[in-house]
Structure formats: C-alpha cells, structure tokens
N, CA and C of each residue as an Amber inpcrd file, in Angstrom:
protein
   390
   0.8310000  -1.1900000   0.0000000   0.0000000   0.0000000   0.0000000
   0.8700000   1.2460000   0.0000000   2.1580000   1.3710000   0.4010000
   2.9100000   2.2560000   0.8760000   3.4320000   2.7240000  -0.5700000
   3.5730000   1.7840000  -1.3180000   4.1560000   2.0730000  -2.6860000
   3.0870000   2.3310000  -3.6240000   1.5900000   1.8830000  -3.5480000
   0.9480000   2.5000000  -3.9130000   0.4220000   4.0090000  -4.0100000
   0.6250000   4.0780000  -2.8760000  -0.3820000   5.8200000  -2.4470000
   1.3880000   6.7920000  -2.7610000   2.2440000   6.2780000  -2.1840000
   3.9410000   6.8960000  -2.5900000   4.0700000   7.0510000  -3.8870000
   3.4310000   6.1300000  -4.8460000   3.2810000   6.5230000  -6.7110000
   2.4190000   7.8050000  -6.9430000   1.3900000   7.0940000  -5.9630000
   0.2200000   8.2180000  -6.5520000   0.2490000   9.7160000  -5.9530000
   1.6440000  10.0900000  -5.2940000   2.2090000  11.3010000  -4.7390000
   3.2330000  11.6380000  -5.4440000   3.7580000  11.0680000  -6.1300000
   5.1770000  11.6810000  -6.7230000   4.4200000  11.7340000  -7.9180000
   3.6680000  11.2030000  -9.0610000   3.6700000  11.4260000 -10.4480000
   3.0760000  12.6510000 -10.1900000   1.9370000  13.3400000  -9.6760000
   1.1800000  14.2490000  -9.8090000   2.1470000  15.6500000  -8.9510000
   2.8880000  15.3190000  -8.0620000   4.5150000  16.0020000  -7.8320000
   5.1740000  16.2410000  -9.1380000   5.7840000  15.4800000  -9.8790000
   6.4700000  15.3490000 -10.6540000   5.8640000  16.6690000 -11.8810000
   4.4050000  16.2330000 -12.2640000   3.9680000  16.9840000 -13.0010000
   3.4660000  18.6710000 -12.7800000   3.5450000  19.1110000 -11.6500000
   3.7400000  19.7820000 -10.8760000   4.7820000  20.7320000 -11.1500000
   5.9730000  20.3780000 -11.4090000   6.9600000  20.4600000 -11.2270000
   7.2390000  21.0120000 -12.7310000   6.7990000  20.2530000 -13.2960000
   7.1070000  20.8330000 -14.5630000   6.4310000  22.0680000 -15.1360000
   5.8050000  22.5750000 -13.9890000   5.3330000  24.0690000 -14.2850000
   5.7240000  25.3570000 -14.1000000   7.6440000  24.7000000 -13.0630000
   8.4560000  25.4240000 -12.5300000   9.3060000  26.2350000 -13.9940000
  10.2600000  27.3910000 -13.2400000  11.2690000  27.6140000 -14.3090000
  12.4930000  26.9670000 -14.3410000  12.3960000  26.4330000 -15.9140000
  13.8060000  25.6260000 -16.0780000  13.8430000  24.4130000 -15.3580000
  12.8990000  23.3950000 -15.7960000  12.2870000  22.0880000 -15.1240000
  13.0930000  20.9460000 -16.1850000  13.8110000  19.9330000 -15.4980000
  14.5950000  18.9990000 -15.8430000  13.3420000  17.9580000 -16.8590000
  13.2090000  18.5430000 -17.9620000  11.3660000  17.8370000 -18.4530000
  11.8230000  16.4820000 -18.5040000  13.2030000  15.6690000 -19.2480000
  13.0990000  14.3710000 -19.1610000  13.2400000  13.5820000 -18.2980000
  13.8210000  14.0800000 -16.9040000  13.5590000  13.0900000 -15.9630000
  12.2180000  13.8310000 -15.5060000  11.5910000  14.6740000 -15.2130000
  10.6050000  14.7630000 -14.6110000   9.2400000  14.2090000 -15.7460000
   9.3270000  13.5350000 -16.7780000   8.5470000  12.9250000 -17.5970000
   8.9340000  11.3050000 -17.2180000   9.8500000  11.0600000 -17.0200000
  10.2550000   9.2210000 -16.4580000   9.8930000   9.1520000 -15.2960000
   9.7010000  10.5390000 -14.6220000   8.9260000  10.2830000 -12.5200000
   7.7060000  10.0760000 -13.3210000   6.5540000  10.6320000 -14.2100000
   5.2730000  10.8210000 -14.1620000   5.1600000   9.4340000 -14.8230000
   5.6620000   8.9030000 -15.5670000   5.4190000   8.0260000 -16.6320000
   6.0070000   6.6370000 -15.9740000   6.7060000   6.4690000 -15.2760000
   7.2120000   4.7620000 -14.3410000   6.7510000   5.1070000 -13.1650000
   5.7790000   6.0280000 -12.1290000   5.0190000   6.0370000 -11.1730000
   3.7820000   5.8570000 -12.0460000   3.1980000   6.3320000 -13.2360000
   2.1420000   5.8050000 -13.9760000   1.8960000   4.8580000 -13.8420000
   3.0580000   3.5560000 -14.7830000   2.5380000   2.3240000 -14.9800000
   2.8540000   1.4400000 -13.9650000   3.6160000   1.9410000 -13.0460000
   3.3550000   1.0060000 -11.7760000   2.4160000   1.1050000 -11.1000000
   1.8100000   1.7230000 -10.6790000   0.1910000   1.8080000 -10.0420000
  -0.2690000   0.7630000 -10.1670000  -0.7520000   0.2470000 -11.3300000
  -1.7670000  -0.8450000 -11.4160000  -1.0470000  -1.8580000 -10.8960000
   0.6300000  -2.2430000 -11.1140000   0.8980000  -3.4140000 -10.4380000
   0.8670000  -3.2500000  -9.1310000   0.8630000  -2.4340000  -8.2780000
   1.0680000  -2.0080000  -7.2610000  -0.5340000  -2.0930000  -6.2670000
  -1.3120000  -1.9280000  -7.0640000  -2.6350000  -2.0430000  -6.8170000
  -3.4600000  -3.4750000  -6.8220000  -2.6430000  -4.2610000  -8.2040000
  -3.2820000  -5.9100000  -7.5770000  -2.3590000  -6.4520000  -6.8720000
  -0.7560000  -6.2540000  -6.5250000  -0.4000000  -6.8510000  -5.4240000
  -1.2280000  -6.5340000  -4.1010000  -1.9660000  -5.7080000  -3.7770000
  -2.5800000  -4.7450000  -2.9630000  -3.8520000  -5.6860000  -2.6910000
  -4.5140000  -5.9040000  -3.7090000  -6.0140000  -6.6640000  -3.4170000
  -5.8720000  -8.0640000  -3.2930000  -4.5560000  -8.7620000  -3.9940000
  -4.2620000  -9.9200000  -3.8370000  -3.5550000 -10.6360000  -2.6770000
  -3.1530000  -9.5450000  -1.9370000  -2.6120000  -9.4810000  -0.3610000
  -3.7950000  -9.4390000   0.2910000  -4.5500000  -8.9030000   0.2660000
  -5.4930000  -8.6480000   1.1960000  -6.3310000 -10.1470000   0.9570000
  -6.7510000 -10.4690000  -0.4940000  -7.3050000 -11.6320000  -0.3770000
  -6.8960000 -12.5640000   0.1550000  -5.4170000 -12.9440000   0.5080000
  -5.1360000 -13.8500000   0.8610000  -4.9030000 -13.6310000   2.9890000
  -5.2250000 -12.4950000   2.8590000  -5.6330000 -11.8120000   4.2830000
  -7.0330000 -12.3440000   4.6670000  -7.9420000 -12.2900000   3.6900000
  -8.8980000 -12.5100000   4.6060000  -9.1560000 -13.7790000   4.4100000
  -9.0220000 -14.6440000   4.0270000  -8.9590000 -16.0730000   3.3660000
  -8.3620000 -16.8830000   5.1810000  -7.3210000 -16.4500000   5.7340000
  -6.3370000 -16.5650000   6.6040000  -7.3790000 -16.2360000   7.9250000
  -8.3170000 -14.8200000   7.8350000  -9.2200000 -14.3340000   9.1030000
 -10.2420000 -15.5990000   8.8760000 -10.8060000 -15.4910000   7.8680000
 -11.6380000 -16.4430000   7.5210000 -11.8300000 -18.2860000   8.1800000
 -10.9660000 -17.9980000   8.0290000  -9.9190000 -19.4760000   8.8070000
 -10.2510000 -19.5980000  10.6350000  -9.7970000 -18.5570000  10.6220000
  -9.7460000 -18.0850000  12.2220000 -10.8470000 -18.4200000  13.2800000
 -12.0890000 -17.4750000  11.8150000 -12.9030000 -17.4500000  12.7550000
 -13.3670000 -18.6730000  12.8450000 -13.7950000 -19.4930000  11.5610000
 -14.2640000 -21.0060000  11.4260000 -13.4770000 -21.8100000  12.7910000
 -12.2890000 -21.6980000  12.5730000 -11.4090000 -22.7210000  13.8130000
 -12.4560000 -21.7790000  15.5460000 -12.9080000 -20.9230000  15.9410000
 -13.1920000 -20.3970000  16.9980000 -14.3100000 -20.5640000  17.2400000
 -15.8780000 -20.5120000  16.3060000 -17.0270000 -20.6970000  16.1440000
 -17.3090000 -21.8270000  17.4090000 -17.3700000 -23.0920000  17.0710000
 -17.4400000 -23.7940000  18.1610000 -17.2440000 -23.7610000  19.7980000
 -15.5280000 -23.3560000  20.0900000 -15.5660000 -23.0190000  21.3680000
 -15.8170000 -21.6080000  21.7350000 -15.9540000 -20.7510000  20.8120000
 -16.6490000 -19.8520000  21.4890000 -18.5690000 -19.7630000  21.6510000
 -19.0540000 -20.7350000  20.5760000 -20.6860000 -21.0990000  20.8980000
 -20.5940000 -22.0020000  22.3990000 -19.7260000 -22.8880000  22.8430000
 -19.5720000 -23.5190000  24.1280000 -19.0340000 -22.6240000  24.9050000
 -18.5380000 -21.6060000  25.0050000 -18.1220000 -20.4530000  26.2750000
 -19.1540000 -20.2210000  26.2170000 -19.8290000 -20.0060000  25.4620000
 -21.3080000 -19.0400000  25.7870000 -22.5540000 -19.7160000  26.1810000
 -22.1640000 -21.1890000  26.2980000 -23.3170000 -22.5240000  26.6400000
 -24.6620000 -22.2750000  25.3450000 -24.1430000 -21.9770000  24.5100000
 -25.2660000 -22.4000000  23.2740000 -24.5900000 -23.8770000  22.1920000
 -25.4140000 -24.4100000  21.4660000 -25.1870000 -25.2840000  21.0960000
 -24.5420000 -24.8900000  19.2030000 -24.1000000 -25.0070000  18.5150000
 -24.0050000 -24.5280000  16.7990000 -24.9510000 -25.6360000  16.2250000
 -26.0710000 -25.2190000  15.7110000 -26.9180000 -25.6820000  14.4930000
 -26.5130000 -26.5530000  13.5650000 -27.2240000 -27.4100000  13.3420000
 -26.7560000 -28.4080000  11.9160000 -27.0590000 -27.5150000  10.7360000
 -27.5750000 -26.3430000  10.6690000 -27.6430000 -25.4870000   9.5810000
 -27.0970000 -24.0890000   9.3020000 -27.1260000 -23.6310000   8.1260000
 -25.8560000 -22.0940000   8.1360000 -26.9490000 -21.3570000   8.5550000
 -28.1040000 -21.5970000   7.8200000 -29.0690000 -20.0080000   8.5830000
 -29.2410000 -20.1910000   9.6560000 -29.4600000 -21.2670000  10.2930000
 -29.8600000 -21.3080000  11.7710000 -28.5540000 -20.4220000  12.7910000
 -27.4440000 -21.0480000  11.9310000 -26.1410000 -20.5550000  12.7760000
 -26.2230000 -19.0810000  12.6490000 -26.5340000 -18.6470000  11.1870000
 -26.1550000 -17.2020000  11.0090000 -27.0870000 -16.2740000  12.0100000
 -28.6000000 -17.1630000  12.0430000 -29.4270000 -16.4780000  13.2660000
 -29.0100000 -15.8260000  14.3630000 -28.1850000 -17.1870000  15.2860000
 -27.8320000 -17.5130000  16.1690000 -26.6410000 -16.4700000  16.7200000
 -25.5780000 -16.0960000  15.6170000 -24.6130000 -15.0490000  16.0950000
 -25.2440000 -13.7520000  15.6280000 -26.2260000 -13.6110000  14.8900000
 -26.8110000 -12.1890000  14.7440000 -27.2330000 -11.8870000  15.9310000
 -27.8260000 -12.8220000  16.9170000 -28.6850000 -12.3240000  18.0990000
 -27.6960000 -12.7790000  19.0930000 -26.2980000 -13.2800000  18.7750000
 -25.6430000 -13.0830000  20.3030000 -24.6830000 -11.6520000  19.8550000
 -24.5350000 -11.5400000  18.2800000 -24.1400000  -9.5390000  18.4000000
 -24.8060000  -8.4530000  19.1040000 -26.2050000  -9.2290000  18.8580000
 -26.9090000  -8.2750000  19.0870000 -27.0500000  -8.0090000  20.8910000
 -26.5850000  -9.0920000  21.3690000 -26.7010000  -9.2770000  22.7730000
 -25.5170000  -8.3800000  23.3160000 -24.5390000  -8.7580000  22.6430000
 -23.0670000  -7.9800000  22.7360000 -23.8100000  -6.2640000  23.4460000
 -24.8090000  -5.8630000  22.2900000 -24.9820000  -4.4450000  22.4040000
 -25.7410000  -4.0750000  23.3010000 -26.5450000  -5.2960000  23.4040000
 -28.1070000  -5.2430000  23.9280000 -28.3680000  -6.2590000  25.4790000
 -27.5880000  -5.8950000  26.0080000 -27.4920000  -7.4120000  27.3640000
 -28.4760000  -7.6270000  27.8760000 -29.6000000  -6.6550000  28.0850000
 -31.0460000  -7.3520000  28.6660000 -32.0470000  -6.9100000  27.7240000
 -32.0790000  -7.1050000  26.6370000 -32.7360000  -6.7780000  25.9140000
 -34.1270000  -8.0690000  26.2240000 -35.5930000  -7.7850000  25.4100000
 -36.2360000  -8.7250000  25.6610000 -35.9540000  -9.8470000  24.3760000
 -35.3890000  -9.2210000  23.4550000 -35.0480000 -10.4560000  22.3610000
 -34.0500000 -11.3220000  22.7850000 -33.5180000 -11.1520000  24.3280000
 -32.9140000 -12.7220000  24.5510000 -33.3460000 -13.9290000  24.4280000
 -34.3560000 -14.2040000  24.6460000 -34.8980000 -15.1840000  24.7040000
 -34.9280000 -16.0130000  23.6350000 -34.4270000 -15.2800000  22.5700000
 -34.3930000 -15.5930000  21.2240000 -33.2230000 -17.0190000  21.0070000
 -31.9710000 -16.6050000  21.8970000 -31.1720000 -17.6210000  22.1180000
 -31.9230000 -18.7790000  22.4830000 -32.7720000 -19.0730000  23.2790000
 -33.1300000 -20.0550000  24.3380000 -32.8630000 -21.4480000  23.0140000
 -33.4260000 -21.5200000  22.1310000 -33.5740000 -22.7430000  20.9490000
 -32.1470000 -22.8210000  20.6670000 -30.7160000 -22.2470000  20.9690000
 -29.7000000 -22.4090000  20.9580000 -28.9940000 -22.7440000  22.1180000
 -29.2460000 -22.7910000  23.1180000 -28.9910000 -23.0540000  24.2320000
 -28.5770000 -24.7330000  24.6760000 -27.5550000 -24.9770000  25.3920000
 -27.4620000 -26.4680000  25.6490000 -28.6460000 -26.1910000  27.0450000
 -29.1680000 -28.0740000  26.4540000 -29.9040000 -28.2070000  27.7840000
 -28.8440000 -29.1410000  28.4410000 -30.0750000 -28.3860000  30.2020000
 -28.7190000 -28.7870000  31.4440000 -29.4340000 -30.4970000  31.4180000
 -28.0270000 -31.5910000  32.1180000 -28.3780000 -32.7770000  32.5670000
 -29.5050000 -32.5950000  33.0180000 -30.4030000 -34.5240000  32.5620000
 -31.6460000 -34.5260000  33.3380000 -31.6430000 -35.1120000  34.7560000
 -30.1940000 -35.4350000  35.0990000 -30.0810000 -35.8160000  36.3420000
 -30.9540000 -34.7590000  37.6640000 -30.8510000 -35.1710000  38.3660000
 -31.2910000 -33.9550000  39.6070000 -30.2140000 -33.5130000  39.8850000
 -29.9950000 -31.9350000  40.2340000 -29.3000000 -31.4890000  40.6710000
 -28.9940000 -30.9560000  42.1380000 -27.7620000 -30.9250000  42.5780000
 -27.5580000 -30.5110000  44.0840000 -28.2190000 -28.9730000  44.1100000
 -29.2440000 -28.6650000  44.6530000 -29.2330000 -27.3230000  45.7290000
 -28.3180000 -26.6160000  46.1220000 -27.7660000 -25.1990000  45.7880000
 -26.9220000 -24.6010000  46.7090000 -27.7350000 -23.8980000  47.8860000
 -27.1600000 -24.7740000  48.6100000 -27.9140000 -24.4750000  50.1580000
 -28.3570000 -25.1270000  51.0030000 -28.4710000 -26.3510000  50.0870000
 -29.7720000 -27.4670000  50.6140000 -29.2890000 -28.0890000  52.0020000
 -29.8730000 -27.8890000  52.9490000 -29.5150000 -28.1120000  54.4210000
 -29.8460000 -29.6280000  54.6490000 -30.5160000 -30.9300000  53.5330000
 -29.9960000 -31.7850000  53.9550000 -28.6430000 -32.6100000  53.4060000
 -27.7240000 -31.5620000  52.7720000 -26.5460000 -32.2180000  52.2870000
 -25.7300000 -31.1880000  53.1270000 -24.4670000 -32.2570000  53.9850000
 -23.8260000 -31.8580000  55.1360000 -22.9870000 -31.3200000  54.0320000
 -21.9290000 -30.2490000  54.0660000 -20.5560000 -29.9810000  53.3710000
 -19.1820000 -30.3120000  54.4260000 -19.6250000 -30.4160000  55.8960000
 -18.3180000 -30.8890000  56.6070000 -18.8520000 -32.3360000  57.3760000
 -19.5270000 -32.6910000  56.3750000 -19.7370000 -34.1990000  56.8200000
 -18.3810000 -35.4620000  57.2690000 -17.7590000 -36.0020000  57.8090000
 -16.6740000 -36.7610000  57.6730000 -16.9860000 -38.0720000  57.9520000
C-alpha cells in the first residue's frame, strides 16, 4: 500500500513540477510516466494481499465458532441459517445485554443434565460431613 499511495504522490509532484522555471522535463517525464505504470501493479499486489488476508481471518474465525458457541453454553446448528441467526442475536446481545429479544437464544442453548441437581444451600446435604 505504501508504494501504492507513494506513486500516486510523486507522479502528480512530478507533473507539478514541470510548471516550474527551467524544469529537468526528461527526468521529470520518467517520474510521471514509471510512477504511472506502476500503479496498477502495485494495486493488484494490494487486493491480492489482502485476499489472501482474509482467506487466513476467515480461517480463524471457522477454527473459533465452536468453542466460542460452548463459552457461551449455546449449542451450533446443523444449519448455516440457523447458525447465522444464532450469532446475529448473540451480536446483538453484545450491544443489547437485557434486551427482551434474549430469549431468542433459548432454541440455541445447551440443555442442562436430566439428572437432579444438588441445591446450593440445601440443608440436607452436610458440606463438613466426615
């Protein structure tokens, strides 16, 4: 990018320049004219970097999806819309923490064991029993 936007400052410099008195015209015609035609190469190394940038994020996030749907105790969908649902309304939670469209999660949600669970509190389970 640096050599991009650095082209696209010196040719229009360059030409500039040649409006001075007693302006060096043939090198200041080889600045306007080889910052010219490099641009464009300079510009798909530019988009072709980046593609292979996000190709790489892309990656990232796929590898994270899962344990971050299990930090959050929801389950990931056997389907893409269901999934895409699913993180629209935990963004939206991001913004919105008690919003009433939580509930919206609930169909994503792991359910808890059907075992019974211990009581915190429950006074007939001793904790310094020995």
């Amino acid at each position: 990018m640096a050599l991009l936007y650095g082209h696209c400052a010196v040719a229009p410099c360059a030409a500039a320049a040649l409006a001075t008195a007693g302006p060096d015209v043939p090198l200041l015609l080889t600045a306007i004219a080889v910052p010219g035609l490099l641009i464009p190469v300079w510009y798909r190394a530019a988009v072709s970097a980046t593609d292979e940038w996000s190709a790489a994020v892309r990656a990232l996030v796929n590898t994270g999806r899962k344990p971050l749907a299990g930090s959050l105790g929801l389950l990931l969908p056997g389907e893409l819309a269901c999934e895409r649902e699913m993180w629209a309304l935990v963004s939206k939670m991001s913004r919105l923490p008690h919003h009433e469209r939580a509930s919206g999660l609930d169909p994503f949600r792991e359910k808890p064991p059907e075992s019974s669970p211990t009581l915190v509190g429950d006074s007939s389970v001793s904790q310094n029993a020995t």
